[in-house]
Amino acid sequence: MDTYTLAADYPLLNIFWTMLELFLWILWFFLLFKIITDIFRSHDLSGWGKAGWLVLVILLPLIGVLIYLIARGQSMTKRDIEQAKESQAAFQAYVRDAAASGPDAGGSHVDDLAKLADLKEKGAISDEEYQKAKAKLLA
C-alpha cells in the first residue's frame, strides 16, 4: 500500500485529535513529575507520609494526583514560592560575592550599588534618583 493513500485515509480532524491527546499526555506526565518532586521536597511530611503519597500517586495516578492537589495544593504553591525566593537570594549573594572579589572590583562601589538597589526596591528613592546616584558611583 502506498504511503500517500495511508495519509489520505487519516482525516484532518483525527490529526488534531491525536495532537490534543499527545499534548494532554505530556501535560499529565509533567504534572505527575511535579507532584512527585513536591512530595520529596516537602519537609512537613514524615517518611511514611511521603511513601504513602508516592504509592497513591503511582498506583492510582488520576485519583492520587487529584487528591494530592486538593489536599496539598496550597502548601505546594507556598513551597514553590519559597524555593524561588531562596534561589533568587542565593543568586544575588553569588553576584555580590563575585563582583566584590573581582580583580579590579572596588568593594565599596559594589556595596553602595547594593544599598542603592535596596533603597529603590523599598521605595525610598525614585527611579530617576537611583539612575543619577548610580551614574555618579560608576563615573
JSON list of C-alpha atoms in Angstrom, two decimals, residues 20-107:
[
{"chain": "A", "resi": 20, "resn": "LEU", "atom": "CA", "xyz": [-4.51, 17.07, 21.54]},
{"chain": "A", "resi": 21, "resn": "GLU", "atom": "CA", "xyz": [-4.10, 13.63, 23.06]},
{"chain": "A", "resi": 22, "resn": "LEU", "atom": "CA", "xyz": [-0.32, 13.88, 22.78]},
{"chain": "A", "resi": 23, "resn": "PHE", "atom": "CA", "xyz": [-0.34, 17.32, 24.38]},
{"chain": "A", "resi": 24, "resn": "LEU", "atom": "CA", "xyz": [-2.53, 16.13, 27.28]},
{"chain": "A", "resi": 25, "resn": "TRP", "atom": "CA", "xyz": [-0.33, 13.07, 27.76]},
{"chain": "A", "resi": 26, "resn": "ILE", "atom": "CA", "xyz": [2.79, 15.24, 28.01]},
{"chain": "A", "resi": 27, "resn": "LEU", "atom": "CA", "xyz": [0.95, 17.64, 30.35]},
{"chain": "A", "resi": 28, "resn": "TRP", "atom": "CA", "xyz": [-0.09, 14.71, 32.53]},
{"chain": "A", "resi": 29, "resn": "PHE", "atom": "CA", "xyz": [3.50, 13.47, 32.88]},
{"chain": "A", "resi": 30, "resn": "PHE", "atom": "CA", "xyz": [4.70, 16.99, 33.68]},
{"chain": "A", "resi": 31, "resn": "LEU", "atom": "CA", "xyz": [2.10, 17.27, 36.46]},
{"chain": "A", "resi": 32, "resn": "LEU", "atom": "CA", "xyz": [2.93, 13.81, 37.78]},
{"chain": "A", "resi": 33, "resn": "PHE", "atom": "CA", "xyz": [6.67, 14.56, 37.98]},
{"chain": "A", "resi": 34, "resn": "LYS", "atom": "CA", "xyz": [5.95, 17.96, 39.57]},
{"chain": "A", "resi": 35, "resn": "ILE", "atom": "CA", "xyz": [3.91, 16.29, 42.29]},
{"chain": "A", "resi": 36, "resn": "ILE", "atom": "CA", "xyz": [6.50, 13.56, 42.88]},
{"chain": "A", "resi": 37, "resn": "THR", "atom": "CA", "xyz": [9.17, 16.26, 43.19]},
{"chain": "A", "resi": 38, "resn": "ASP", "atom": "CA", "xyz": [6.97, 18.18, 45.63]},
{"chain": "A", "resi": 39, "resn": "ILE", "atom": "CA", "xyz": [6.44, 15.05, 47.74]},
{"chain": "A", "resi": 40, "resn": "PHE", "atom": "CA", "xyz": [10.20, 14.62, 48.20]},
{"chain": "A", "resi": 41, "resn": "ARG", "atom": "CA", "xyz": [10.77, 18.36, 48.72]},
{"chain": "A", "resi": 42, "resn": "SER", "atom": "CA", "xyz": [8.15, 18.68, 51.45]},
{"chain": "A", "resi": 43, "resn": "HIS", "atom": "CA", "xyz": [9.68, 19.00, 54.92]},
{"chain": "A", "resi": 44, "resn": "ASP", "atom": "CA", "xyz": [6.41, 18.74, 56.80]},
{"chain": "A", "resi": 45, "resn": "LEU", "atom": "CA", "xyz": [5.78, 15.13, 55.72]},
{"chain": "A", "resi": 46, "resn": "SER", "atom": "CA", "xyz": [7.34, 12.20, 57.54]},
{"chain": "A", "resi": 47, "resn": "GLY", "atom": "CA", "xyz": [8.99, 9.36, 55.67]},
{"chain": "A", "resi": 48, "resn": "TRP", "atom": "CA", "xyz": [5.84, 7.25, 55.95]},
{"chain": "A", "resi": 49, "resn": "GLY", "atom": "CA", "xyz": [3.72, 10.14, 54.70]},
{"chain": "A", "resi": 50, "resn": "LYS", "atom": "CA", "xyz": [5.96, 10.59, 51.68]},
{"chain": "A", "resi": 51, "resn": "ALA", "atom": "CA", "xyz": [5.87, 6.86, 50.99]},
{"chain": "A", "resi": 52, "resn": "GLY", "atom": "CA", "xyz": [2.08, 6.81, 51.27]},
{"chain": "A", "resi": 53, "resn": "TRP", "atom": "CA", "xyz": [1.59, 9.73, 48.89]},
{"chain": "A", "resi": 54, "resn": "LEU", "atom": "CA", "xyz": [4.09, 8.25, 46.46]},
{"chain": "A", "resi": 55, "resn": "VAL", "atom": "CA", "xyz": [2.35, 4.87, 46.44]},
{"chain": "A", "resi": 56, "resn": "LEU", "atom": "CA", "xyz": [-1.04, 6.55, 45.97]},
{"chain": "A", "resi": 57, "resn": "VAL", "atom": "CA", "xyz": [0.20, 8.74, 43.12]},
{"chain": "A", "resi": 58, "resn": "ILE", "atom": "CA", "xyz": [1.96, 5.88, 41.33]},
{"chain": "A", "resi": 59, "resn": "LEU", "atom": "CA", "xyz": [-0.61, 3.09, 41.81]},
{"chain": "A", "resi": 60, "resn": "LEU", "atom": "CA", "xyz": [-3.73, 5.23, 41.29]},
{"chain": "A", "resi": 61, "resn": "PRO", "atom": "CA", "xyz": [-2.35, 8.10, 39.22]},
{"chain": "A", "resi": 62, "resn": "LEU", "atom": "CA", "xyz": [-5.50, 10.00, 38.29]},
{"chain": "A", "resi": 63, "resn": "ILE", "atom": "CA", "xyz": [-7.17, 9.77, 41.69]},
{"chain": "A", "resi": 64, "resn": "GLY", "atom": "CA", "xyz": [-3.87, 10.16, 43.57]},
{"chain": "A", "resi": 65, "resn": "VAL", "atom": "CA", "xyz": [-2.88, 13.33, 41.71]},
{"chain": "A", "resi": 66, "resn": "LEU", "atom": "CA", "xyz": [-6.33, 14.88, 42.15]},
{"chain": "A", "resi": 67, "resn": "ILE", "atom": "CA", "xyz": [-6.38, 14.06, 45.88]},
{"chain": "A", "resi": 68, "resn": "TYR", "atom": "CA", "xyz": [-2.85, 15.43, 46.29]},
{"chain": "A", "resi": 69, "resn": "LEU", "atom": "CA", "xyz": [-3.75, 18.68, 44.52]},
{"chain": "A", "resi": 70, "resn": "ILE", "atom": "CA", "xyz": [-6.88, 19.10, 46.64]},
{"chain": "A", "resi": 71, "resn": "ALA", "atom": "CA", "xyz": [-5.20, 18.20, 49.95]},
{"chain": "A", "resi": 72, "resn": "ARG", "atom": "CA", "xyz": [-1.79, 19.83, 49.49]},
{"chain": "A", "resi": 73, "resn": "GLY", "atom": "CA", "xyz": [-2.16, 22.26, 46.58]},
{"chain": "A", "resi": 74, "resn": "GLN", "atom": "CA", "xyz": [-1.88, 25.40, 48.74]},
{"chain": "A", "resi": 75, "resn": "SER", "atom": "CA", "xyz": [1.24, 24.23, 50.51]},
{"chain": "A", "resi": 76, "resn": "MET", "atom": "CA", "xyz": [2.68, 23.13, 47.17]},
{"chain": "A", "resi": 77, "resn": "THR", "atom": "CA", "xyz": [2.38, 26.72, 45.93]},
{"chain": "A", "resi": 78, "resn": "LYS", "atom": "CA", "xyz": [3.96, 28.07, 49.10]},
{"chain": "A", "resi": 79, "resn": "ARG", "atom": "CA", "xyz": [6.93, 25.70, 48.72]},
{"chain": "A", "resi": 80, "resn": "ASP", "atom": "CA", "xyz": [7.38, 26.80, 45.09]},
{"chain": "A", "resi": 81, "resn": "ILE", "atom": "CA", "xyz": [7.40, 30.47, 46.10]},
{"chain": "A", "resi": 82, "resn": "GLU", "atom": "CA", "xyz": [9.76, 29.79, 48.99]},
{"chain": "A", "resi": 83, "resn": "GLN", "atom": "CA", "xyz": [12.18, 27.91, 46.74]},
{"chain": "A", "resi": 84, "resn": "ALA", "atom": "CA", "xyz": [12.08, 30.71, 44.15]},
{"chain": "A", "resi": 85, "resn": "LYS", "atom": "CA", "xyz": [12.89, 33.30, 46.83]},
{"chain": "A", "resi": 86, "resn": "GLU", "atom": "CA", "xyz": [15.75, 31.19, 48.16]},
{"chain": "A", "resi": 87, "resn": "SER", "atom": "CA", "xyz": [17.14, 30.72, 44.65]},
{"chain": "A", "resi": 88, "resn": "GLN", "atom": "CA", "xyz": [16.91, 34.45, 43.97]},
{"chain": "A", "resi": 89, "resn": "ALA", "atom": "CA", "xyz": [18.63, 35.32, 47.26]},
{"chain": "A", "resi": 90, "resn": "ALA", "atom": "CA", "xyz": [21.39, 32.79, 46.58]},
{"chain": "A", "resi": 91, "resn": "PHE", "atom": "CA", "xyz": [21.89, 34.19, 43.09]},
{"chain": "A", "resi": 92, "resn": "GLN", "atom": "CA", "xyz": [22.07, 37.77, 44.36]},
{"chain": "A", "resi": 93, "resn": "ALA", "atom": "CA", "xyz": [24.56, 36.75, 47.06]},
{"chain": "A", "resi": 94, "resn": "TYR", "atom": "CA", "xyz": [26.67, 34.97, 44.46]},
{"chain": "A", "resi": 95, "resn": "VAL", "atom": "CA", "xyz": [26.67, 38.00, 42.15]},
{"chain": "A", "resi": 96, "resn": "ARG", "atom": "CA", "xyz": [27.64, 40.31, 45.02]},
{"chain": "A", "resi": 97, "resn": "ASP", "atom": "CA", "xyz": [30.45, 37.97, 46.10]},
{"chain": "A", "resi": 98, "resn": "ALA", "atom": "CA", "xyz": [31.68, 37.55, 42.55]},
{"chain": "A", "resi": 99, "resn": "ALA", "atom": "CA", "xyz": [31.59, 41.29, 41.89]},
{"chain": "A", "resi": 100, "resn": "ALA", "atom": "CA", "xyz": [33.35, 42.08, 45.17]},
{"chain": "A", "resi": 101, "resn": "SER", "atom": "CA", "xyz": [36.11, 39.51, 44.61]},
{"chain": "A", "resi": 102, "resn": "GLY", "atom": "CA", "xyz": [36.88, 40.52, 41.01]},
{"chain": "A", "resi": 103, "resn": "PRO", "atom": "CA", "xyz": [40.44, 41.61, 40.11]},
{"chain": "A", "resi": 104, "resn": "ASP", "atom": "CA", "xyz": [39.62, 45.32, 39.81]},
{"chain": "A", "resi": 105, "resn": "ALA", "atom": "CA", "xyz": [36.39, 45.43, 41.79]},
{"chain": "A", "resi": 106, "resn": "GLY", "atom": "CA", "xyz": [36.09, 48.04, 44.43]},
{"chain": "A", "resi": 107, "resn": "GLY", "atom": "CA", "xyz": [34.16, 46.52, 47.30]}
]
